[in-house]
Short mmCIF file of C-alpha atoms and ligand atoms in Angstrom, two decimals:
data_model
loop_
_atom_site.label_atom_id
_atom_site.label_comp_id
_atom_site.label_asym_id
_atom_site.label_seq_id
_atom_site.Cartn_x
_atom_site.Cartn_y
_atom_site.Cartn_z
CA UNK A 1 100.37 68.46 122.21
CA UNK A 2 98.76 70.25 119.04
CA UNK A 3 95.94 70.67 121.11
CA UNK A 4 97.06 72.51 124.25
CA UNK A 5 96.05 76.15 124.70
CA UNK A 6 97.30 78.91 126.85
CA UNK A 7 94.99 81.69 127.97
CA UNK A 8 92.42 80.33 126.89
CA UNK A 9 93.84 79.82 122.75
CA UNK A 10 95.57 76.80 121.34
CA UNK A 11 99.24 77.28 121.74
CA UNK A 12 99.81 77.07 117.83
CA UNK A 13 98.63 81.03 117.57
CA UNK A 14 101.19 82.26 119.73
CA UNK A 15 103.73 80.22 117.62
CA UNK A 16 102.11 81.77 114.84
CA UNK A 17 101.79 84.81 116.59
CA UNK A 18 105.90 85.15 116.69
CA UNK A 19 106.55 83.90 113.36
CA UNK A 20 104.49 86.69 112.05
CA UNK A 21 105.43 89.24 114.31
CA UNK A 22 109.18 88.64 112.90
CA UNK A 23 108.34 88.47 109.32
CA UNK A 24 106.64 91.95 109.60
CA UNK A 25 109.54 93.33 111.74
CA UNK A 26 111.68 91.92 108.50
CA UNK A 27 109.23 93.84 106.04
CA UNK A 28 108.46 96.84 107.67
CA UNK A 29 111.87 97.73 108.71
CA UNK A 30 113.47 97.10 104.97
CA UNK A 31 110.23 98.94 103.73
CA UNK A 32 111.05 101.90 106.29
CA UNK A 33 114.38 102.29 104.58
CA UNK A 34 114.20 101.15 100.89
CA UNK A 35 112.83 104.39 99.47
CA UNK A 36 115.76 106.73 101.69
CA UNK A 37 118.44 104.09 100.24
CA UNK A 38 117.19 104.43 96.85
CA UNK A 39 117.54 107.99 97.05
CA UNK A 40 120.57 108.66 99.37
CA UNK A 41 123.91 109.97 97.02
CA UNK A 42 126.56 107.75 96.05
CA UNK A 43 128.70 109.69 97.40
CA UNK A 44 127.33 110.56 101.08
CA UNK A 45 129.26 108.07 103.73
CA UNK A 46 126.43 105.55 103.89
CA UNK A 47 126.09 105.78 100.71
CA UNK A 48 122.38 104.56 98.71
CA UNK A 49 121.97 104.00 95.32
CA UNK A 50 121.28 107.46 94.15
CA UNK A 51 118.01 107.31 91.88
CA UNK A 52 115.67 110.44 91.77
CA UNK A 53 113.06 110.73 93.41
CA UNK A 54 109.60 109.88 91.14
CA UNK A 55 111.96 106.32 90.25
CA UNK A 56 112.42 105.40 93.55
CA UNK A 57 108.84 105.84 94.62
CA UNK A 58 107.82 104.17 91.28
CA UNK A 59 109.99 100.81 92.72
CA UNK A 60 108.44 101.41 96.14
CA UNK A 61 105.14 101.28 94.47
CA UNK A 62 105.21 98.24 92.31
CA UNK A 63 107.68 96.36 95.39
CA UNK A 64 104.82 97.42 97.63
CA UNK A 65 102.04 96.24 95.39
CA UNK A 66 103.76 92.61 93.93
CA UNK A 67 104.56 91.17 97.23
CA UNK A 68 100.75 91.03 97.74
CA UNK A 69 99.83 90.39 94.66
CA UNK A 70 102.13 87.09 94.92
CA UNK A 71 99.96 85.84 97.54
CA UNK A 72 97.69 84.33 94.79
CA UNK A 73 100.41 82.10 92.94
CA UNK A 74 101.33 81.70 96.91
CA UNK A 75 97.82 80.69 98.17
CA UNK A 76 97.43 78.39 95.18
CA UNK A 77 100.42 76.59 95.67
CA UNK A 78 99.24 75.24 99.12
CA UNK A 79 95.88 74.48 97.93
CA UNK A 80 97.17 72.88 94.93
CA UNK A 81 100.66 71.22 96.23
CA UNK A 82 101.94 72.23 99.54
CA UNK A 83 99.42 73.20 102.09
CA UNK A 84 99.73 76.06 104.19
CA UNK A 85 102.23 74.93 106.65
CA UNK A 86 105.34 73.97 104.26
CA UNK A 87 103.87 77.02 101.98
CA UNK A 88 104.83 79.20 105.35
CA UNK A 89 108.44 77.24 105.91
CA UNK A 90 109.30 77.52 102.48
CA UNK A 91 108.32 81.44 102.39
CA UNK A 92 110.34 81.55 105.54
CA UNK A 93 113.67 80.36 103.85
CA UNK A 94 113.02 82.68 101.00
CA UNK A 95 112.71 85.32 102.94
CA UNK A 96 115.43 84.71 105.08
CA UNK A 97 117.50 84.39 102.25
CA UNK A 98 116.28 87.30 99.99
CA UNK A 99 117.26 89.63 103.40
CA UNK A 100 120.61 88.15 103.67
CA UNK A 101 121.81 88.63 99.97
CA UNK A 102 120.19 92.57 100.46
CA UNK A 103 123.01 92.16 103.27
CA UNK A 104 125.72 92.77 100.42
CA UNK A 105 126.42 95.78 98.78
CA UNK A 106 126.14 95.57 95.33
CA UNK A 107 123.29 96.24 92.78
CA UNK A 108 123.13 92.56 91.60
CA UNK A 109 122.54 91.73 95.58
CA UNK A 110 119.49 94.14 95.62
CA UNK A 111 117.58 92.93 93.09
CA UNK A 112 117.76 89.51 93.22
CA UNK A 113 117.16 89.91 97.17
CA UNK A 114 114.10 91.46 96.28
CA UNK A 115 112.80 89.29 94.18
CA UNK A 116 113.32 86.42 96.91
CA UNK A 117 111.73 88.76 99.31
CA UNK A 118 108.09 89.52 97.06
CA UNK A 119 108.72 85.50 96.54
CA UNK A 120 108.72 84.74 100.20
CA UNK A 121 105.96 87.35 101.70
CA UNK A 122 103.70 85.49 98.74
CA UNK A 123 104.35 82.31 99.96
CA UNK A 124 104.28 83.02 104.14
CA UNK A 125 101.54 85.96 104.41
CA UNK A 126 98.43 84.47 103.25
CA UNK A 127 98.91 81.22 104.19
CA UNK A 128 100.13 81.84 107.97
CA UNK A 129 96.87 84.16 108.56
CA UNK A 130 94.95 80.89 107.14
CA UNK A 131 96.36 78.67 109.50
CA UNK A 132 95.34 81.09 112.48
CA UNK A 133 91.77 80.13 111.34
CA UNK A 134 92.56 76.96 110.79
CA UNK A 135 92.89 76.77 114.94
CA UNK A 136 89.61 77.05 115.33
CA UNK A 137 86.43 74.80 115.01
CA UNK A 138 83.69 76.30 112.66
CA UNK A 139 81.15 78.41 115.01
CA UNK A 140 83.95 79.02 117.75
CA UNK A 141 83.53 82.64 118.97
CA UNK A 142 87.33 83.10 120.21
CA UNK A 143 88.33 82.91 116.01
CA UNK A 144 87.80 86.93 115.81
CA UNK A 145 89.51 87.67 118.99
CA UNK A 146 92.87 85.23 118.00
CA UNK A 147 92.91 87.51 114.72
CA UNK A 148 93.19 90.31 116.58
CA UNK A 149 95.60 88.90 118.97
CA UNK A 150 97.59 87.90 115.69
CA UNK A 151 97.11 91.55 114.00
CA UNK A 152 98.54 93.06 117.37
CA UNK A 153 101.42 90.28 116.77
CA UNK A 154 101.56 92.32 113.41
CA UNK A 155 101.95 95.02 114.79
CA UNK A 156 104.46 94.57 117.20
CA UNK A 157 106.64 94.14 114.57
CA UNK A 158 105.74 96.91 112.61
CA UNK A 159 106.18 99.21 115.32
CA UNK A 160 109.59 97.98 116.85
CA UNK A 161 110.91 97.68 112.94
CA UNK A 162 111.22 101.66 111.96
CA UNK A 163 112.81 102.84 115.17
CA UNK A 164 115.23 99.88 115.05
CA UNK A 165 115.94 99.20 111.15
CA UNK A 166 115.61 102.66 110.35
CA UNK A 167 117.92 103.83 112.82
CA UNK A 168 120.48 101.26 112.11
CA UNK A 169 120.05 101.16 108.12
CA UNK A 170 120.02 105.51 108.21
CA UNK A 171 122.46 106.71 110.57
CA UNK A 172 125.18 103.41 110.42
CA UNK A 173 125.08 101.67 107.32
CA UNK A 174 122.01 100.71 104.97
CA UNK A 175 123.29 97.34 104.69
CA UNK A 176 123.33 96.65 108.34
CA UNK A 177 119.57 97.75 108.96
CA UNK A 178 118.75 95.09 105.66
CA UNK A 179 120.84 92.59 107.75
CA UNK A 180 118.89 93.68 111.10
CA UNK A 181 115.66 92.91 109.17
CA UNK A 182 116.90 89.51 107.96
CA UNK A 183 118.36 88.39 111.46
CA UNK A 184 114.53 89.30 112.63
CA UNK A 185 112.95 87.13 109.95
CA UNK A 186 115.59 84.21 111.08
CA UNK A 187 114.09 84.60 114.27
CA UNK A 188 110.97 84.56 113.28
CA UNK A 189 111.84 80.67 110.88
CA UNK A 190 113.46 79.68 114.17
CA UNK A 191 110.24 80.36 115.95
CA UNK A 192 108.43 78.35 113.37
CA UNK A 193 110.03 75.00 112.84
CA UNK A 194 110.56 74.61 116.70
CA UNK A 195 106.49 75.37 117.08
CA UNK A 196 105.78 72.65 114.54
CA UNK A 197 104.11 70.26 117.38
CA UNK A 198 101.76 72.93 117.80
CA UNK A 199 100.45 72.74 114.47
CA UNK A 200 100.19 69.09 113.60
CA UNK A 201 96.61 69.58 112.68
CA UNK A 202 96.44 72.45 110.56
CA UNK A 203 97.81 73.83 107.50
CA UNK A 204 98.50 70.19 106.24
CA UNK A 205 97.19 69.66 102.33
CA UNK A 206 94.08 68.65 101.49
CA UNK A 207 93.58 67.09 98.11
CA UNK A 208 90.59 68.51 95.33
CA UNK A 209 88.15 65.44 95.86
CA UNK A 210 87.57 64.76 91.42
CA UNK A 211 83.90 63.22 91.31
CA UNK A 212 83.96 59.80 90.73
CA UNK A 213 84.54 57.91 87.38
CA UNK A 214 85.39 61.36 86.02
CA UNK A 215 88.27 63.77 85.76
CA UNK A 216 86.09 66.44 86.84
CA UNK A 217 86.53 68.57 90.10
CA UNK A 218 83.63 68.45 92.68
CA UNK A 219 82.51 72.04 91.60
CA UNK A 220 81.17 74.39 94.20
CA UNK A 221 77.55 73.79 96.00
CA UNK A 222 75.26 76.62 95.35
CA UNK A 223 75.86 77.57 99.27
CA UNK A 224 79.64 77.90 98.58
CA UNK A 225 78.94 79.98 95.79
CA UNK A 226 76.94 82.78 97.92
CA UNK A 227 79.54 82.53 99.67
CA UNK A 228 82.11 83.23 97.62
CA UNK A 229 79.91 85.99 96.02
CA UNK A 230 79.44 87.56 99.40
CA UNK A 231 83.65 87.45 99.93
CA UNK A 232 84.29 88.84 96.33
CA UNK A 233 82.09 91.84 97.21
CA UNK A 234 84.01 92.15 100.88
CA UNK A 235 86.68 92.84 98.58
CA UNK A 236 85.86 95.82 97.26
CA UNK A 237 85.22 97.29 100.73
CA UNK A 238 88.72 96.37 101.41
CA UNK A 239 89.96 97.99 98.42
CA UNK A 240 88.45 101.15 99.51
CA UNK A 241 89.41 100.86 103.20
CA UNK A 242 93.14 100.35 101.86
CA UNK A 243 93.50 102.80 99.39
CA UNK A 244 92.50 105.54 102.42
CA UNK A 245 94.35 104.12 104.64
CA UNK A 246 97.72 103.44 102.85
CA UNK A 247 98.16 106.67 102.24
CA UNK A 248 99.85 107.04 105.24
CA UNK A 249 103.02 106.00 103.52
CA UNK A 250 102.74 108.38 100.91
CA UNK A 251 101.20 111.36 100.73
CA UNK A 252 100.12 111.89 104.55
CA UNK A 253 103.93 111.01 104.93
CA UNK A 254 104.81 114.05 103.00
CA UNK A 255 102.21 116.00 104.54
CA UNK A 256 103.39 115.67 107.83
CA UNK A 257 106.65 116.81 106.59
CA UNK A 258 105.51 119.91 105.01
CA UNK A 259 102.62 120.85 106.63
CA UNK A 260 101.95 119.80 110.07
CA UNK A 261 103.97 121.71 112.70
CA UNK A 262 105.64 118.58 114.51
CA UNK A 263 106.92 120.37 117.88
CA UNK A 264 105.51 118.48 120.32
CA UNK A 265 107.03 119.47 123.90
CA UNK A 266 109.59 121.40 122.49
CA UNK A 267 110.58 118.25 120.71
CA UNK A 268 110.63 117.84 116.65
CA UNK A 269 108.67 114.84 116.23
CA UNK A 270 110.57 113.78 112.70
CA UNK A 271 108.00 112.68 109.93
CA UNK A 272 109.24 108.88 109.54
CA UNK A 273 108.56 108.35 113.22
CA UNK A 274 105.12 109.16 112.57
CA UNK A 275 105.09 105.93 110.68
CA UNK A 276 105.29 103.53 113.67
CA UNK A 277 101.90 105.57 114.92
CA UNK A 278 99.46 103.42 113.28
CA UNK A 279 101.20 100.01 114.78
CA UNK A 280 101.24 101.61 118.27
CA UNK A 281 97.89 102.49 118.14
CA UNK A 282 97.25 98.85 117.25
CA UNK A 283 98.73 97.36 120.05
CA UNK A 284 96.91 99.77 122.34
CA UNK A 285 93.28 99.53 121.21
CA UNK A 286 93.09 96.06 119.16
CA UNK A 287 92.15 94.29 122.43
CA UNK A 288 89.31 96.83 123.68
CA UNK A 289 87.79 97.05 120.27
CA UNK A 290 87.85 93.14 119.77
CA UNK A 291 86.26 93.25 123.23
CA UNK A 292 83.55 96.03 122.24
CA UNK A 293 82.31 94.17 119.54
CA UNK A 294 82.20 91.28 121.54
CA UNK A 295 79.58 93.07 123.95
CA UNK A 296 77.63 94.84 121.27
CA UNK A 297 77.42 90.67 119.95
CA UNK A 298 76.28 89.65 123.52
CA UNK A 299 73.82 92.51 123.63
CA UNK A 300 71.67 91.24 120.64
CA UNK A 301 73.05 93.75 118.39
CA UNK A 302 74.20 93.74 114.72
CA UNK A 303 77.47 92.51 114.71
CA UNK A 304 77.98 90.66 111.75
CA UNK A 305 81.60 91.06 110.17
CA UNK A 306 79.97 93.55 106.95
CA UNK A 307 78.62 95.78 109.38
CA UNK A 308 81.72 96.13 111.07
CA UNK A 309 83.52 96.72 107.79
CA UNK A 310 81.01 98.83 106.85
CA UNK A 311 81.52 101.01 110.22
CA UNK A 312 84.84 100.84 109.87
CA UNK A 313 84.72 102.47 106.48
CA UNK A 314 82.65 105.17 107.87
CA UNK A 315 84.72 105.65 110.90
CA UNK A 316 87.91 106.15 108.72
CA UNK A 317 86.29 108.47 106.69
CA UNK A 318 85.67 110.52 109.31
CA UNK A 319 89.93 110.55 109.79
CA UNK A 320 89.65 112.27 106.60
CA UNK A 321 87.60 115.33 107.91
CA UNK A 322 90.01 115.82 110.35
CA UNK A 323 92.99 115.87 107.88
CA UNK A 324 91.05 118.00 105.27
CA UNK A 325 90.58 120.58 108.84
CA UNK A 326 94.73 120.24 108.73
CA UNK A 327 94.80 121.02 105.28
CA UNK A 328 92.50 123.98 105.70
CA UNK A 329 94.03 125.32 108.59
CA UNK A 330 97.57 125.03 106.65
CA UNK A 331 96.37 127.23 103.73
CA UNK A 332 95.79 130.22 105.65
CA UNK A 333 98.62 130.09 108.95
CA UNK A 334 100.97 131.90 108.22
CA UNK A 335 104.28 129.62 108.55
CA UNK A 336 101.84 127.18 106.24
CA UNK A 337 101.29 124.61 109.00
CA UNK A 338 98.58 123.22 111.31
CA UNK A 339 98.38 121.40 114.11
CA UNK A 340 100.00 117.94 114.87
CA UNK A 341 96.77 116.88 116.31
CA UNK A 342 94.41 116.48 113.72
CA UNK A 343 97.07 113.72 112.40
CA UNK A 344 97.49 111.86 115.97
CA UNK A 345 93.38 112.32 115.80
CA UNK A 346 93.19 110.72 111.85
CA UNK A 347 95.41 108.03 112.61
CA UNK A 348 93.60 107.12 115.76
CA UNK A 349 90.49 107.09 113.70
CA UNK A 350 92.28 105.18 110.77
CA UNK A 351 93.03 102.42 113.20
CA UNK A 352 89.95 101.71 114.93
CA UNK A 353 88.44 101.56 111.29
CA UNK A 354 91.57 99.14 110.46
CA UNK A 355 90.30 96.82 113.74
CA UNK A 356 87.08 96.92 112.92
CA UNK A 357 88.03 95.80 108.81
CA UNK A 358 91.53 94.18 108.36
CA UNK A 359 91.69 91.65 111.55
CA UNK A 360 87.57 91.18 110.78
CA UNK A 361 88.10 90.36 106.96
CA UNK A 362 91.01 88.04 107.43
CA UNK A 363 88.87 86.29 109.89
CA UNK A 364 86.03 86.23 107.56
CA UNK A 365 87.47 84.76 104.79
CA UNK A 366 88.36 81.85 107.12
CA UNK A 367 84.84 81.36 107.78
CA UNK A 368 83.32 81.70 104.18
CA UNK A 369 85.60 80.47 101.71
CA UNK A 370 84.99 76.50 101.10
CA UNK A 371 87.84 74.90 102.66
CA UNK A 372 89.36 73.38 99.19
CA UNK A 373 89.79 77.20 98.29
CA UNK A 374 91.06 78.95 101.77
CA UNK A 375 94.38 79.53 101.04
CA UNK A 376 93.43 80.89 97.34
CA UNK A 377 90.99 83.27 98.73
CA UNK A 378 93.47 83.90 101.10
CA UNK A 379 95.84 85.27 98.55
CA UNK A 380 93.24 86.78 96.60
CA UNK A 381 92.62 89.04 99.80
CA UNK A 382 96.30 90.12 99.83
CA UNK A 383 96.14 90.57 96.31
CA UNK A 384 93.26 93.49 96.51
CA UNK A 385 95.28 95.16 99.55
CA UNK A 386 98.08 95.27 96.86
CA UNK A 387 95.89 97.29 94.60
CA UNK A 388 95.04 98.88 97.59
CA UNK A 389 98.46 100.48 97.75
CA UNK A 390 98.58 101.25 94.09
CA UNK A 391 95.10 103.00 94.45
CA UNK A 392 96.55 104.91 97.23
CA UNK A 393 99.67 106.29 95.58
CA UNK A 394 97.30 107.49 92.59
CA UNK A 395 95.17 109.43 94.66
CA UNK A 396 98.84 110.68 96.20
CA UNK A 397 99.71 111.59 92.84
CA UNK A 398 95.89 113.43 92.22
CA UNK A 399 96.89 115.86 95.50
CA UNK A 400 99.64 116.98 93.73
CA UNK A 401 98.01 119.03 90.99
CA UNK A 402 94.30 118.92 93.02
CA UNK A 403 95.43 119.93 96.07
CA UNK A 404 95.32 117.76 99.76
CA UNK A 405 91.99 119.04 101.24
CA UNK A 406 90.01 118.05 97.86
CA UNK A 407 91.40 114.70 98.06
CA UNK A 408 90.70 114.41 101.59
CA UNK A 409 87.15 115.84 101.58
CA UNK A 410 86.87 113.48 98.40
CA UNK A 411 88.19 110.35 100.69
CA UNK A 412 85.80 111.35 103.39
CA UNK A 413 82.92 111.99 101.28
CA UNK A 414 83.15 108.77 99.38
CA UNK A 415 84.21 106.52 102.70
CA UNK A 416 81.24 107.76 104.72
CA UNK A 417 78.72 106.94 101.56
CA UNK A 418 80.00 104.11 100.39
CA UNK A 419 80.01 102.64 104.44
CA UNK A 420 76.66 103.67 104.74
CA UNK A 421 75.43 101.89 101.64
CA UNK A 422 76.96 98.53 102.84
CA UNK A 423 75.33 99.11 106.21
CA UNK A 424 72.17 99.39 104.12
CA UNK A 425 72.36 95.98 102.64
CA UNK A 426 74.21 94.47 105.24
CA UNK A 427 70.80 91.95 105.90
CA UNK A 428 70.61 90.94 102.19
CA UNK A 429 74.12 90.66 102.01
CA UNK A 430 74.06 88.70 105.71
CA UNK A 431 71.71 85.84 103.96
CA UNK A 432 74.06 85.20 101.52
CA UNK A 433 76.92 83.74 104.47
CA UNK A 434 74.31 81.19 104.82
CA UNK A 435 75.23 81.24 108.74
CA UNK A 436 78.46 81.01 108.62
CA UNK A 437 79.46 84.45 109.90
CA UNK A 438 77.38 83.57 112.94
CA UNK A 439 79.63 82.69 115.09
CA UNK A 440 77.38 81.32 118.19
CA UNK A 441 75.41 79.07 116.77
CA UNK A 442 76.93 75.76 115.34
CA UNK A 443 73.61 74.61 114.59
CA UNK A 444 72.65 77.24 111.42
CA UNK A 445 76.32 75.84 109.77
CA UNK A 446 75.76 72.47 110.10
CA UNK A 447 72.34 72.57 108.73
CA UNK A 448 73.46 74.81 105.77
CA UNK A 449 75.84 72.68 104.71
N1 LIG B 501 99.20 95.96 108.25
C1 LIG B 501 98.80 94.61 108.03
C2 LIG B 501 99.99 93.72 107.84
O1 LIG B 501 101.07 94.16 107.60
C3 LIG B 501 97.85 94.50 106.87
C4 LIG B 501 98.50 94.51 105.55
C5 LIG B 501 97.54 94.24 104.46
O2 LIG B 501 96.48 93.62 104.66
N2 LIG B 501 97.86 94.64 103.27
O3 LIG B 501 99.83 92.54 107.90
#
C-alpha cells in the first residue's frame, strides 16, 4: 500500500498534498483577516479589537515572523524525538485547536489561540515538506516536480482562503471566518490520519547512531559538511528572494491601495483581492515552469538548483523595475496613480522567480542535508523565510520616509547583482553538493558517499 502511486507519484504526496493545502487555507485565511480585526472599532457591528494601526502591524509582524521561526524547535523535535510524521499529527491537533479557541470572542481566546497556532505551523510546516522528499529515492528526477505539485497544493489554499475567510470573517462576523479557517485545518487532520497507509515508510524517527564505546555522536563526514556549507549559503539567497517578495503583504499592499488605479473593466478591483494574485499565478504556471526546467535539464543545459535560484533572483528583480515604472508614473499623473498593470506584470514576475526558488530550495534541502539532520535543516529553512518577512516589513518601513521607487530601484538593483554573482559561482558552488543535486545520475551519489 505505502508504495502505490497515481500519475505517475506515490500516493502519499497527494495525501500530503491535501493536508497541506488545508493547513495553508487555515493560515492564510486567519492571516488575511488578523490585521483588519486588530484594527476594526469596538464599536462597529462586527466589532475587532480596536488597536491602532503601527500595533497591529507590529503583532502581524512578529506573528508572521515566529511561526517560522518555530520550525527549528519543530524540526528538532522530530529529529530528536518524534520524527516527521507524529511531528505533522501533533502540529495538526495544535492547530486545529489554536483555530477553534480564536473561534470565541474574547481577548484571553486570541492569544492563547495564537500561541497554539505559531506552536502548530512549527511543528506541521517543515516537517510535512520533509516527508514529500522523503517519497522519493535519492537521484529520482520526479522529487522537483512532486515539490511543485505540493507548492501548487500550497497554493490552492492560499488562494481559495482570502476570498472565502476574508469574506466571511469581514462582512459577517470575524469569529466565524477564524472558525472557517479552523474547520479547513480539521479537514486538512482528517485528510492526514486517514492517509497514514500511505506513509508507512517515511517520516518515521531515525535515531543519532553515538559511535561505539563512546557517548559521542557520529559527527558529520567532510562530504556532509560541504554540504551543509553549500545549504547555509542557499540561505541567504532565500533571505533575499523573501524579503522582495513578501512585500507583497505590506507595502505593495498599501501601494496598490493608494497608488495604482484598480478599475479594471469598469470594475474596482479592491486591494486585499490582489492578495490571492500571487497563489493564482501559482497554480497556473508552477506546472509549465517545473516542466521548462525539466527540458532545459534534458537539453544538456545548466540546471542545477543554484542556478535556478540564482535566475530566479534575477527574474524577480526585474518585478521591481516594473513597480519602480508604477511608482514613477504615479509621481507625475495627475490623480497620483498608474496603471494596474505594471503590478499584474511584477507579480507575474515575482512568481516565476518564487517557482524557480521556493519549490527548488525546499527540494534541495531534501537532497543535501544528511538525513540525521533533514528535519532541522528543514526548520532552519523556515526559520530564514521568517526573517524574510521581518526584512521585508523594514524595507516597508524605509519607503515611508525614502520614498517607493528608491526602494524598488534599490530591490531591483541589488536582486539582479546579487543573482548574477551566484550565477557566477554557481560551478564552484555546484562541487561542493558532491553530486547530490544531480538528479540523473545515481551513480555520482553513491560513489560520494
Ligand atoms: N508561500 C509558501 C507557503 O506558504 C512559502 C512560505 C515560506 O517559505 N515562507 O508555504
Amino acid at each position: 500500500m505505502p508504495n502505490q502511486t497515481l500519475w505517475g507519484h506515490p500516493k502519499g504526496l497527494y495525501i500530503l498534498f491535501f493536508t497541506e493545502m488545508w493547513e495553508r487555507f487555515s493560515y492564510y485565511g486567519m492571516r488575511a483577516i488578523l490585521i483588519l480585526y486588530l484594527t476594526a472599532k469596538t464599536s462597529e457591528i462586527n466589532p475587532g479589537l480596536g488597536w491602532d494601526k503601527v500595533s497591529a502591524l507590529e503583532l502581524y509582524g512578529w506573528y508572521t515572523m515566529m511561526v517560522y521561526v518555530m520550525s527549528v524547535p519543530g524540526g528538532l523535535l522530530a529529529d530528536r524525538l518524534l520524527g516527521q510524521k507524529k511531528t505533522v499529527m501533533l502540529g495538526g491537533f495544535l492547530l486545529c485547536i489554536g483555530h477553534l479557541i480564536l473561534a470565541f470572542d474574547a481577548l484571553w481566546a486570541f492569544y492563547t489561540g495564537i500561541v497554539f497556532i505559531i506552536l502548530g505551523v512549527g511543528a506541521l510546516k517543515p516537517n510535512i515538506s520533509t516527508m514529500v522528499g522523503g517519497l522519493y529515492q535519492k537521484g529520482d528526477t520526479k522529487r522537483d516536480t512532486a515539490f511543485t505539485i505540493f507548492y501548487i497544493g500550497i497554493n490552492i489554499g492560499a488562494f481559495a482562503a482570502p476570498l472565502l475567510v476574508g469574506y466571511v470573517g469581514e462582512v459577517i462576523n470575524w469569529h466565524y471566518g477564524f472558525g472557517l479557517a479552523g474547520i479547513g485545518m480539521a479537514l486538512g487532520q482528517v485528510v492526514y490520519i486517514w492517509g497514514q497507509k500511505y506513509l508507512k515508510n517515511i517520516g518515521n524517527f531515525v535515531p543519532i547512531k553515538r559511535e561505539e564505546g563512546t557517548n559521542r555522536k557520529v559527527k558529520l563526514t567532510p562530504i556532509e559538511k560541504d554540504r551543509m556549507l553549500v545549504l547555509i549559503l542557499s540561505f541567504i539567497i532565500v533571505m533575499v528572494f523573501w524579503g522582495a517578495y513578501e512585500q507583497a503583504g505590506g507595502l505593495l499592499n498599501l501601494f496598490a491601495r493608494d497608488k495604482i488605479d484598480r478599475v479594471m473593466f469598469g470594475f474596482t478591483v479592491p486591494a486585499s483581492f490582489l492578495q490571492s494574485l500571487h497563489a493564482f499565478y501559482v497554480i497556473l504556471i508552477g506546472l509549465p515552469i517545473a516542466y521548462f526546467w525539466k527540458l532545459w535539464r534534458k537539453k544538456g543545459k545548466e540546471a542545477s538548483s543554484l542556478f535556478k535560484m540564482g535566475i530566479g533572483t534575477i527574474i524577480t528583480g526585474f518585478g521591481f523595475l516594473f513597480l519602480a515604472k508604477a511608482a514613477m508614473d504615479a509621481s507625475i499623473a495627475i490623480d497620483g496613480k498608474a496603471s494596474i498593470y505594471w503590478l499584474l506584470g511584477a507579480y507575474f514576475l515575482h512568481v516565476v522567480g518564487e517557482l524557480s526558488i521556493s519549490p527548488v530550495a525546499l527540494s534541495f534541502i531534501t537532497k543535501l542535508a544528511p538525513i540525521k539532520y533533514a528535519s532541522f535543516m528543514m526548520g532552519a529553512y523556515f526559520m530564514v523565510t521568517g526573517l524574510g518577512n521581518k526584512l521585508a516589513g523594514l524595507l516597508g518601513e524605509a519607503a515611508q520616509s525614502a520614498g517607493e521607487k528608491t526602494i524598488f530601484l534599490s530591490v531591483f538593483a541589488f536582486c539582479v547583482g546579487f543573482g548574477i554573482v551566484l550565477i557566477l559561482f554557481v560551478k564552484k558552488l555546484n562541487k561542493l553538493t558532491h553530486g547530490a543535486d544531480s538528479e540523473d545520475s545515481n551513480i555520482i551519489i553513491v560513489e560520494a558517499e
